XYZ file of C-alpha atoms in Angstrom:
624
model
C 87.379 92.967 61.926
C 84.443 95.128 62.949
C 85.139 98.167 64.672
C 82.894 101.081 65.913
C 82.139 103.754 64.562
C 81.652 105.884 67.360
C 83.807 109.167 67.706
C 86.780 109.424 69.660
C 87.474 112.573 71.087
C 90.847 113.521 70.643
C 91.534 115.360 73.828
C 89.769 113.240 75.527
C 89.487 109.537 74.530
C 86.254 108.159 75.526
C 85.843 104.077 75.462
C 83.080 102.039 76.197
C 84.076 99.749 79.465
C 82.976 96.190 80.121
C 80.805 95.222 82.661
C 83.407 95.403 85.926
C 84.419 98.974 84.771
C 83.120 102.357 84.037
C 83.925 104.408 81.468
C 87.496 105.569 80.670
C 88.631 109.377 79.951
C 92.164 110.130 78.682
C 93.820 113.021 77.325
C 96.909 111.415 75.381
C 95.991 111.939 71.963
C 96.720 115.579 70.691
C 95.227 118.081 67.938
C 94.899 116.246 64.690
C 96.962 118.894 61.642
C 94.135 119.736 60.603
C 92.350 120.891 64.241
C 90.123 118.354 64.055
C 88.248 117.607 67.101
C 87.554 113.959 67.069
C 88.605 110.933 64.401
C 86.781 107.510 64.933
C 88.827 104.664 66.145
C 89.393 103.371 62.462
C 91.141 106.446 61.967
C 93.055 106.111 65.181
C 94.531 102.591 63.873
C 94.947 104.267 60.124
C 97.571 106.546 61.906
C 100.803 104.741 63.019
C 101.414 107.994 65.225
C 97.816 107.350 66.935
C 98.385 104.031 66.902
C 101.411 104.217 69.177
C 99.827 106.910 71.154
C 97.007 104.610 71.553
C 99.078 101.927 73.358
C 100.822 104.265 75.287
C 97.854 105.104 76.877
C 97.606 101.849 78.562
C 101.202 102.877 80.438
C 99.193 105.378 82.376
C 97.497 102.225 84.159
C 100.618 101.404 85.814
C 100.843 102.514 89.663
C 103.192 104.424 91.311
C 104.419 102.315 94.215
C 107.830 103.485 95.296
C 106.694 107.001 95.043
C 103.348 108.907 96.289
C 103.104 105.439 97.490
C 100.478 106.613 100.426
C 100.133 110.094 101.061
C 96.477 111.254 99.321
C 93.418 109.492 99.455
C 94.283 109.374 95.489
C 97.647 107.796 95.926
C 98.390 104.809 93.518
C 98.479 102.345 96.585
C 98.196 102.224 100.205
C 100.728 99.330 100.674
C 103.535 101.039 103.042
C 100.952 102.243 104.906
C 98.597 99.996 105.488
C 101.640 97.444 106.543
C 104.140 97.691 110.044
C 106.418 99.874 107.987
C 105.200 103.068 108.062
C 102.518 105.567 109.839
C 100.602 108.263 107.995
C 100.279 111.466 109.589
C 96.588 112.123 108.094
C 93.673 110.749 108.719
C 92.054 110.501 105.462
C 94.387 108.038 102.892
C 92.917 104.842 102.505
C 95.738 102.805 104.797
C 94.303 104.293 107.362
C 90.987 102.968 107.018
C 92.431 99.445 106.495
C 94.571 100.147 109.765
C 91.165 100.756 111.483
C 89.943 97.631 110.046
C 86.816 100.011 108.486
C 87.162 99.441 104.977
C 84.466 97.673 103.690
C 83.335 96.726 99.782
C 81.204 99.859 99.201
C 84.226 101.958 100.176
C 85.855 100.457 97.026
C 83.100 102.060 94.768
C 85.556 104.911 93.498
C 85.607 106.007 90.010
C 89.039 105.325 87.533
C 90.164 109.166 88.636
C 90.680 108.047 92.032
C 94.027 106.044 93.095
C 94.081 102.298 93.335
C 93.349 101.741 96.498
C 90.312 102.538 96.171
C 89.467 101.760 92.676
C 92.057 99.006 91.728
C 88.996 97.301 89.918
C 88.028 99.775 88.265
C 91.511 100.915 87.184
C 93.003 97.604 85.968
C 90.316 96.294 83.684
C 90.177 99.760 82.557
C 93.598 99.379 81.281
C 93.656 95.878 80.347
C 90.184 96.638 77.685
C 92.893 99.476 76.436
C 95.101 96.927 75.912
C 92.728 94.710 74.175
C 91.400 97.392 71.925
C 94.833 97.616 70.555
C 95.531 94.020 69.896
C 92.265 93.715 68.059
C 92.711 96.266 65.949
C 97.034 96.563 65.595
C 96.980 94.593 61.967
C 95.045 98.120 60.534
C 97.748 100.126 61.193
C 100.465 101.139 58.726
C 103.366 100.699 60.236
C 105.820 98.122 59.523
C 105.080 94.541 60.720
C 108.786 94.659 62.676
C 107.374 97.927 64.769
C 103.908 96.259 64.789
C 105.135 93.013 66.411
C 107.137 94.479 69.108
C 104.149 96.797 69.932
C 102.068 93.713 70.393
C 104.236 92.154 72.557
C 104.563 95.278 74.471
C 100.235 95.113 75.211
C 100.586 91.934 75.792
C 102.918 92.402 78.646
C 100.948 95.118 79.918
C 97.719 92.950 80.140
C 99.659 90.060 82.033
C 100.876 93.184 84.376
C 97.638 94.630 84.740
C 96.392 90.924 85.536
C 98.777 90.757 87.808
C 98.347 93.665 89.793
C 94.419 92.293 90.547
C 95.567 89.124 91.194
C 98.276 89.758 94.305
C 94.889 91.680 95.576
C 92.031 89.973 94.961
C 93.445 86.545 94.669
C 91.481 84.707 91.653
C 89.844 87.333 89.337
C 87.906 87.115 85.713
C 90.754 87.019 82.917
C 89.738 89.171 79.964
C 91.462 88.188 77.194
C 89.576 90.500 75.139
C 87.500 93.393 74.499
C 83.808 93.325 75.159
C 81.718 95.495 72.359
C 78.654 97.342 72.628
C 76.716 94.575 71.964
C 77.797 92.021 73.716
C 75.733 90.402 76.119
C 77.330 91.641 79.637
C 75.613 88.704 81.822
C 77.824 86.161 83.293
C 81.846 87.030 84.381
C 82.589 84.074 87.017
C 86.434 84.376 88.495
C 89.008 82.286 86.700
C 90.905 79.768 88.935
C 93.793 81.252 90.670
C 95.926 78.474 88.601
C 94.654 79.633 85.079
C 95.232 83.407 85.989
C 98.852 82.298 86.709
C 99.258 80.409 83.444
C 97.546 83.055 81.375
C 99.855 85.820 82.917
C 102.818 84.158 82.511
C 101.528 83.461 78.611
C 101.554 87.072 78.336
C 105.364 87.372 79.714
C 106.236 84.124 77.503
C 105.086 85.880 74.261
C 107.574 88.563 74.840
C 110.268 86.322 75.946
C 109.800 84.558 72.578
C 108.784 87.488 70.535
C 110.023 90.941 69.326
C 110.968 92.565 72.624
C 114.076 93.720 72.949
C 116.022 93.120 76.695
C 116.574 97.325 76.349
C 115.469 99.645 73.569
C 119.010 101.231 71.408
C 119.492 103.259 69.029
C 120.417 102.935 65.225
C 124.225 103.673 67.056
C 123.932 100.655 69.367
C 123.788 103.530 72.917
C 121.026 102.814 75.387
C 117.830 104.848 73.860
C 117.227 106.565 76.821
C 113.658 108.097 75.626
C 112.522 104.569 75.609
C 113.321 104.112 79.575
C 109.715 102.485 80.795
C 108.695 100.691 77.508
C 108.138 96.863 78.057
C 111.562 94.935 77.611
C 111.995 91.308 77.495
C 114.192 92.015 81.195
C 110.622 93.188 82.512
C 108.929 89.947 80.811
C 111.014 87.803 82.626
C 111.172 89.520 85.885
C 106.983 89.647 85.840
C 107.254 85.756 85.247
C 109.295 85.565 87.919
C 106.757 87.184 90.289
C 103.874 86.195 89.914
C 105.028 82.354 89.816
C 106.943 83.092 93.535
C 103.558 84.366 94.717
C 101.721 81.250 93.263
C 103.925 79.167 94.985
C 103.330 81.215 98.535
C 101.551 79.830 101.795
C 98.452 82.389 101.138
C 97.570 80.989 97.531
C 99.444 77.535 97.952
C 97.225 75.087 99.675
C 95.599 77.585 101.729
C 93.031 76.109 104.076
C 90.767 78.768 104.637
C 90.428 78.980 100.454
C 90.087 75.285 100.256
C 86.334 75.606 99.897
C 86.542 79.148 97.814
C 84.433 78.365 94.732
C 82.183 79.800 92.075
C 78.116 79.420 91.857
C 78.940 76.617 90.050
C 80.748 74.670 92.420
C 84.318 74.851 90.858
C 87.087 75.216 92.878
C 89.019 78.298 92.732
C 92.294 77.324 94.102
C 93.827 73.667 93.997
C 95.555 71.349 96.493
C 98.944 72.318 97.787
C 101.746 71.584 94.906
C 105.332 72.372 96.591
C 106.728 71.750 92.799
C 105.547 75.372 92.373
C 108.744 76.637 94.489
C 111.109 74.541 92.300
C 109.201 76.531 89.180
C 109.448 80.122 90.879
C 113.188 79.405 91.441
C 113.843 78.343 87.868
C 112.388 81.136 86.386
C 113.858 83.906 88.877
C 117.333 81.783 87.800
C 116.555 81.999 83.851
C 115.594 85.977 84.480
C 118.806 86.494 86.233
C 121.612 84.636 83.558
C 119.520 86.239 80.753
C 119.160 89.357 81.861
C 122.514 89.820 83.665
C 123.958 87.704 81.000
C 122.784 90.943 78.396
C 125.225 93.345 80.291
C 122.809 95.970 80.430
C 121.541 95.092 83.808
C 123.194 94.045 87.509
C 123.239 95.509 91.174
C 123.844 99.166 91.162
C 127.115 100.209 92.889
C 128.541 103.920 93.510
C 131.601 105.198 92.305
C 132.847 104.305 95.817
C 131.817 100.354 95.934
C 132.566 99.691 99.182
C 130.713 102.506 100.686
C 127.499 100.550 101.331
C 125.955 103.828 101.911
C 126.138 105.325 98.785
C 125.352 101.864 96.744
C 122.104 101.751 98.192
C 121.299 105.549 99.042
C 122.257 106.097 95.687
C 120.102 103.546 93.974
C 116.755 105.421 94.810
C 118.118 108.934 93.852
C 115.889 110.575 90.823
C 119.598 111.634 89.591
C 120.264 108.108 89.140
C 117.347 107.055 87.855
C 117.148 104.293 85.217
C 120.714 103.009 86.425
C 121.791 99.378 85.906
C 119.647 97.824 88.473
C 116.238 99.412 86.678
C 114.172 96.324 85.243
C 111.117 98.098 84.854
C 109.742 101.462 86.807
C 106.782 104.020 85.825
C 108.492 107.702 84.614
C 107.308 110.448 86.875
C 105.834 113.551 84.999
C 108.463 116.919 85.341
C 105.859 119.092 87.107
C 105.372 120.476 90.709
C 102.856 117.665 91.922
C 105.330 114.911 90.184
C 108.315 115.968 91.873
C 107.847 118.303 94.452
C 104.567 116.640 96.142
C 106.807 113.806 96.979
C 109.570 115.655 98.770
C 107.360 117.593 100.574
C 105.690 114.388 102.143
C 108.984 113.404 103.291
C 110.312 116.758 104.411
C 110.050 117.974 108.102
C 107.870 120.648 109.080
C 110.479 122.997 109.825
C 111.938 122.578 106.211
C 108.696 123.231 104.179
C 107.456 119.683 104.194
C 104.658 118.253 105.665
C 106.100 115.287 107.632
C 103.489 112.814 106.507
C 105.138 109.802 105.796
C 106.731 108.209 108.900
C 108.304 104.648 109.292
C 107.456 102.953 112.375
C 109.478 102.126 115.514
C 109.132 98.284 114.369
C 111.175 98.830 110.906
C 113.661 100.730 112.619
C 114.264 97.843 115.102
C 114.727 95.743 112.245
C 117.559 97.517 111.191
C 121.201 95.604 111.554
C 124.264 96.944 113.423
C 127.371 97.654 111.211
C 128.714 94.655 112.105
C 125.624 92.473 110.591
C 124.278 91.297 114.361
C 120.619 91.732 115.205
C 120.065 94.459 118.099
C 116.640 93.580 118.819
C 115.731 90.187 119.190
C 112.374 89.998 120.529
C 109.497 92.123 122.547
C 108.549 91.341 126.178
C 104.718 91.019 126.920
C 104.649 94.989 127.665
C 105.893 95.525 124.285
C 109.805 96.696 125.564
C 112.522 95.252 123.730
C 114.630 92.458 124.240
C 117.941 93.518 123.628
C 121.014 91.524 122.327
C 123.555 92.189 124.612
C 126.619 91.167 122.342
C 125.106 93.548 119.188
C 127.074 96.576 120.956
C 123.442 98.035 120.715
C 121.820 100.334 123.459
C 119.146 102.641 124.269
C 120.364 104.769 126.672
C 122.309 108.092 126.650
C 123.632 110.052 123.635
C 126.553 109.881 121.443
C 129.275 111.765 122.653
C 131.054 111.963 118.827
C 129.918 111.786 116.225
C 129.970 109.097 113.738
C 129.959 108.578 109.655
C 126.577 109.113 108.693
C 125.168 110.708 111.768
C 126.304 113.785 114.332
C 127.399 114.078 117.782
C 124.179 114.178 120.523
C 121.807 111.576 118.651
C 120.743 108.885 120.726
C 122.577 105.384 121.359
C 119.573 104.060 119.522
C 120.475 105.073 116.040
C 124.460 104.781 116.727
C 126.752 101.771 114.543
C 123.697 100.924 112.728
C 123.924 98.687 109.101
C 124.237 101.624 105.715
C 120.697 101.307 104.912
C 119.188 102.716 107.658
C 120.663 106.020 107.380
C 120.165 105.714 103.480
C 116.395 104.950 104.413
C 115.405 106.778 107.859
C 115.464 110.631 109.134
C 115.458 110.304 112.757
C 115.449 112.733 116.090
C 118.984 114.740 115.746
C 119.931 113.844 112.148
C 121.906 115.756 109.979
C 119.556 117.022 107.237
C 119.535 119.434 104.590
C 121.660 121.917 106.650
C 120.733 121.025 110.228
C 119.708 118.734 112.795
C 116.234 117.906 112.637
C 113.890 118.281 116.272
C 111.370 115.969 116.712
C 110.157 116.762 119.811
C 107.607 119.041 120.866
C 108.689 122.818 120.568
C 111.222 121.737 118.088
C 111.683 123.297 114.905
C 109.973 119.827 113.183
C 107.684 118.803 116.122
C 104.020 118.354 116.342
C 102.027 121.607 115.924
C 99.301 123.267 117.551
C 97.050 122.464 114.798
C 98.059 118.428 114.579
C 98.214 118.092 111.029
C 101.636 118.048 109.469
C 103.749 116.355 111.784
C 105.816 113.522 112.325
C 103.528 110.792 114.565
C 106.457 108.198 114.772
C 109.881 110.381 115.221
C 110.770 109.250 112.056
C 110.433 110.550 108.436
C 111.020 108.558 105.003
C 114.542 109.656 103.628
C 114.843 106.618 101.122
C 114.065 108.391 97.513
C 114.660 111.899 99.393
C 116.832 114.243 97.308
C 117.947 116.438 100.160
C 119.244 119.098 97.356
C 115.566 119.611 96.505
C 114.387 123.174 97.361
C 110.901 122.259 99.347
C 109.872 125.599 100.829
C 110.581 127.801 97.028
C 109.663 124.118 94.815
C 112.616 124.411 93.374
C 115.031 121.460 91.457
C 112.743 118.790 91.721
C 113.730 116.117 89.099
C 111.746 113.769 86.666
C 111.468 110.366 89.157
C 110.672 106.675 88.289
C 108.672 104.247 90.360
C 110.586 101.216 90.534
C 107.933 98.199 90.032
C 111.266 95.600 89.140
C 114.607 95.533 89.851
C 117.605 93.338 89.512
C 118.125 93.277 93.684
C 114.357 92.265 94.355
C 114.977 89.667 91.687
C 117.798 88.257 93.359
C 115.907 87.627 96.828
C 112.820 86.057 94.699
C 115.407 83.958 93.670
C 116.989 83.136 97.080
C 113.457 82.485 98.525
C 111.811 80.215 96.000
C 115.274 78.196 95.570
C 115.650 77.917 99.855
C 111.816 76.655 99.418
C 112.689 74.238 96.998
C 115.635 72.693 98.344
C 117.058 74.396 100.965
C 119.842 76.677 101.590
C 122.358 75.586 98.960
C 124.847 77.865 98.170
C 122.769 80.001 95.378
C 121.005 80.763 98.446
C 123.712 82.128 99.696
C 125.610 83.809 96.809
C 122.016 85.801 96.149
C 121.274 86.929 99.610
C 125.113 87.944 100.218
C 125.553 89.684 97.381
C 122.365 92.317 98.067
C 124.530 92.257 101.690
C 127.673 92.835 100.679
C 126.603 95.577 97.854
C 124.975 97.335 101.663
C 128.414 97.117 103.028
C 126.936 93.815 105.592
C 128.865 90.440 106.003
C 127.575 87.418 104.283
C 125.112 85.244 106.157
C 126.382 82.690 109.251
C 127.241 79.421 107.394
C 124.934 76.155 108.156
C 121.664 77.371 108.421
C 119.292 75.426 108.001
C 116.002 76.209 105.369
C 113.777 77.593 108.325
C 116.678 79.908 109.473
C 117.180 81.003 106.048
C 113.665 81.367 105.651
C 113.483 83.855 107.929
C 116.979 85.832 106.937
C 115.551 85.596 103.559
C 112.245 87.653 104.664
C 114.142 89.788 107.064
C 116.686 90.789 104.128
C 113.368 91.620 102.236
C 111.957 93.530 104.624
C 114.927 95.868 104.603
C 116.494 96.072 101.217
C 112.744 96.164 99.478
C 111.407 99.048 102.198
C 109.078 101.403 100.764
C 109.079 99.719 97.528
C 106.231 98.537 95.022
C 104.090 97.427 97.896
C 106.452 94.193 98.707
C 106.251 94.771 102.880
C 102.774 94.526 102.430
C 101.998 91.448 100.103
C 105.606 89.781 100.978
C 103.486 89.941 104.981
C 99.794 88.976 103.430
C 101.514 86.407 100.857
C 103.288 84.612 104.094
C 100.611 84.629 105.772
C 102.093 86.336 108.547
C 100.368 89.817 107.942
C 98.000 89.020 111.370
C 100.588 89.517 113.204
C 102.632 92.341 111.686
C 99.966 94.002 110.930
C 98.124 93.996 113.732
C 98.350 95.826 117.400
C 99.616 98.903 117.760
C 102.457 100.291 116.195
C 105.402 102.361 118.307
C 107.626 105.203 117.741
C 109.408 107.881 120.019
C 107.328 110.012 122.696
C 106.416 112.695 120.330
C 104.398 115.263 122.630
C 107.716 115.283 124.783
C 109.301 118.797 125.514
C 113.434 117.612 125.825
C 115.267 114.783 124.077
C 115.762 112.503 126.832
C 111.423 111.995 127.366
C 111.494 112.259 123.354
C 113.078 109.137 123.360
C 111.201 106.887 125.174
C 108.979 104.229 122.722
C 105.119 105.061 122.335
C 102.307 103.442 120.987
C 101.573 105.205 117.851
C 97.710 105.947 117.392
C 95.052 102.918 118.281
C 95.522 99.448 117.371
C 95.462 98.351 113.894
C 92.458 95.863 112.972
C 93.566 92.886 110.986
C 91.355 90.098 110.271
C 91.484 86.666 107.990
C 88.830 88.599 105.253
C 91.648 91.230 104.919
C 94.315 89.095 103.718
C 92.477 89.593 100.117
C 90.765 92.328 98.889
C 86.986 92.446 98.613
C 85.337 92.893 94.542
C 83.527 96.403 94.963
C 79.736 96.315 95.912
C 78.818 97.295 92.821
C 79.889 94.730 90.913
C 78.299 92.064 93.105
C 74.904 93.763 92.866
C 74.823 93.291 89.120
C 74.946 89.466 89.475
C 76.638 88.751 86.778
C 78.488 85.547 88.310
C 81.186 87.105 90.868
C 81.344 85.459 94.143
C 82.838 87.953 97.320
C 86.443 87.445 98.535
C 86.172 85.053 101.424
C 85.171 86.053 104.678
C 83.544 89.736 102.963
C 80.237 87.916 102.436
């Protein structure tokens, strides 16, 4: 095989890009013994140490989407954001320009340094050529062919991710199934059908399945080789197959009729008729992923040491002291440093505490919320956007507690009292207990809005899922090394539960699935005898909750549905902020302007860029 002789810095790997991508920098590779400053890319795949650091490299492509998951304008993903479950205090981030409806294909022109949401293109087919590179040039390496052939499989898996990770945005996309060379003749790079970028990415997962992955990485002793947590497994294989065939089978890419005339110059069709067999093939594979990755005895739900507090199980879960517990399938490792660990907490933290109170969940996931007892409070919105309360839920929104209850104090509004576990796992809220004292919302609070507007809290409520209320915020002190879920053995379950509901209704696997992430949260099973368009929508309800603030699934769960024009659309509410006493405080607001959400926005649009070069892209429909 031909490779290039060009030099390869070794503090800063350099790579040419193919035509959708600019060029790459990296700094993975260290000082060669002998100082060196640069060894060409034959002596990169001489070295079984390079090698390895080589495919590394492409690991670095992988978003983090539980965590900095939309606070900078460089954050890996503006998903929570940019959907009904969350508000961001600034201005700037990028879900705030697809709130406004602004964004617009030149805005996606940002280079690889920049965060996804703004250079997704760029990014992805930056790290899928990395991952080409090394399958076209693994067989020079030295190492042995057993460490060789589960390295391939690992590429491989991160090319179907990367794939992937395009796809759920931009719908059907070019698959590159290798690396373009200098020479190559860049001219002509038409989009794939959405059906062959399925197939190809669930190749990619199938090769592991079949191949040299293991389902976890041991050591020589047989224990769990912990310094391996975030390689490719054959778990993650099977839970990426999983995925991407449940959104193939989805209303948005399933016999869409606003696609039905998407096509390329050349006239072919880029997604085909509506197949319903495609549930029946999501639900098998979410099934084999489950009994094969269960059935390994690695994996399964996470419970405390206390499994019937349903607090703790799922408060637990998300804590960076637990990370890489039973119920991690596959999540990106956090650095150790102040902007890995710290950054985070200080998004989430109040004002008063240090933090900067930027990331805020809305009044409409709070509302979502169960009671205790499993009965919906809110089951509707009159035409004035007031709530329409169920009476027999116990639930009420007037007056204050008078005690105090298990997982919140004495003087908190009725709103937030004898709600389900999760939401005091996953919501800080006016009056809330919280590293040491109640937190004050309102204005003239200790964690109110400021005279200068900037770091506050713009709903009344902060993030406190992934919080680690030991962390020292104000000193940046005992942050620990996170993980970014991107899989996990919960989310698999209610893939599972949907795809199998689609495909034949609400049989009892249904069930079992969808009341076990329940009963795990402390919540009684589901009411017996639903039928498949009930179930539907406790299935996406059960989503919404359990998967909140996590890899992105509010938002492409909402566009995949294709329900996002109404979630995601309107204004959003949250408590009278700019009140001066508790009882004004909480009184629901609209939250900002109205959010802008058109048909064009259910996919993203291919960068301006690219188009201009002509080389055989059509736009995302509706972004012409």
């Amino acid at each position: 095989m031909k490779i290039s002789k060009m030099k390869i810095k070794v503090a800063g790997l350099c790579l040419l890009t193919w035509a959708f991508v600019s060029t790459s920098c990296s700094d993975y590779l260290d000082k060669t013994p002998d100082d060196a400053t640069s060894i060409t890319l034959e002596e990169v795949f001489s070295s079984e140490i390079y090698t390895e650091r080589f495919l590394l490299r492409a690991y670095d492509y992988l978003p983090c989407e539980t965590n900095y998951n939309d606070n900078d304008y460089w954050a890996l993903g503006a998903w929570s954001g940019a959907s009904d479950e969350m508000n961001i205090t600034w201005t700037y981030p990028m879900a705030k320009e697809m709130n406004r409806g602004s964004w617009n294909p030149k805005m996606l022109e940002g280079s690889s340094s920049q965060g996804t949401s703004y250079a997704m293109w760029w990014r992805y087919y930056e790290g899928i050529r990395q991952c080409n590179v090394f399958l076209e040039n693994i067989d020079l390496c030295p190492a042995a062919q057993a460490t060789k052939n589960v390295w391939i499989c690992e590429a491989r898996f991160m090319r179907a991710m990367l794939h992937f990770f395009l796809l759920r945005s931009h719908g059907p996309i070019p698959i590159m199934d290798h690396a373009l060379k200098m020479d190559d003749e860049m001219t002509y790079f038409p989009r794939n059908t959405f059906d062959q970028c399925v197939d190809f990415i669930v190749s990619d997962c199938q090769y592991g399945i079949d191949g040299a992955l293991p389902m976890i990485y041991t050591n020589a002793s047989g224990t769990v080789a912990e310094s391996l947590y975030g390689r490719a497994t054959k778990a993650a294989a099977y839970a990426l197959k999983a995925r991407v065939l449940l959104y193939a089978a989805s209303p948005l890419f399933n016999g869409n009729a606003d696609y039905a005339k998407f096509a390329n110059e050349d006239g072919t069709l880029l997604f085909a008729p509506k197949d319903d067999s495609k549930w029946g093939k999501a639900a098998a594979a979410a099934k084999e992923a489950i009994d094969k990755i269960e059935g390994s005895s690695y994996y399964g739900l996470y419970y405390s040491d206390e499994p019937d507090n349903g607090y703790r199980n799922y408060m637990e879960l998300f804590l960076p002291s637990k990370k890489w517990n039973k119920e991690y399938i596959f999540a990106r490792n956090q650095g150790t440093g102040y902007s890995d660990n710290i950054h985070q907490e200080k998004c989430m933290a109040a004002n008063g505490m240090g933090g900067w109170s930027g990331l805020c969940p809305t009044q409409e996931l709070v509302d979502a919320y169960e009671m205790a007892n499993g009965s919906t409070p809110i089951i509707g919105y009159n035409a004035d956007g007031t709530p329409i309360i169920n009476g027999a839920s116990g639930y009420s929104e007037t007056g204050f507690a008078a005690t105090a209850g298990k997982h919140y104090p004495a003087g908190v509004y009725n709103m937030y009292v004898g709600r389900e576990p999760r939401f005091y796992a996953s919501i800080n809220f006016n009056g809330q207990q919280w590293r040491g004292r109640q937190l004050e919302f309102w204005q003239g609070g200790k964690d109110g809005i400021n005279v200068s507007k900037v770091d506050y809290c713009c709903t009344g409520y902060l993030l406190r899922k992934t919080a680690d209320e030991g962390v020292d915020v104000i000193n940046g002190k005992g942050g620990m090394k996170e993980a970014s879920i991107l899989f996990r053995v919960g989310s698999l379950y209610l893939d599972y539960a949907e795809a199998l509901n689609e495909a034949e209704g609400p049989v009892d696997d249904v069930y079992k699935y969808v009341d076990a992430i329940r009963k795990r949260a402390g919540l009684p099973g589901l009411a017996k005898g639903l039928d498949k368009d009930k179930m539907r929508e406790r299935i996406q309800h059960e989503r919404q909750i359990e998967l909140a603030f996590e890899a992105g699934h509010r938002y492409f769960d909402c566009h995949r549905w294709k329900i996002a024009e109404k979630t995601d659309n309107g204004y959003m509410h949250g408590m009278n902020i700019t009140a001066t006493n508790k009882v004004d405080y909480s009184k629901r607001s609209t939250v900002g302007d109205s959010r802008v959400f058109e048909k064009k926005h259910y996919l993203f649009p291919i960068p301006q860029s690219e188009m201009d070069k002509r080389i055989g892209l059509v736009q995302s429909p509706y972004w012409e």
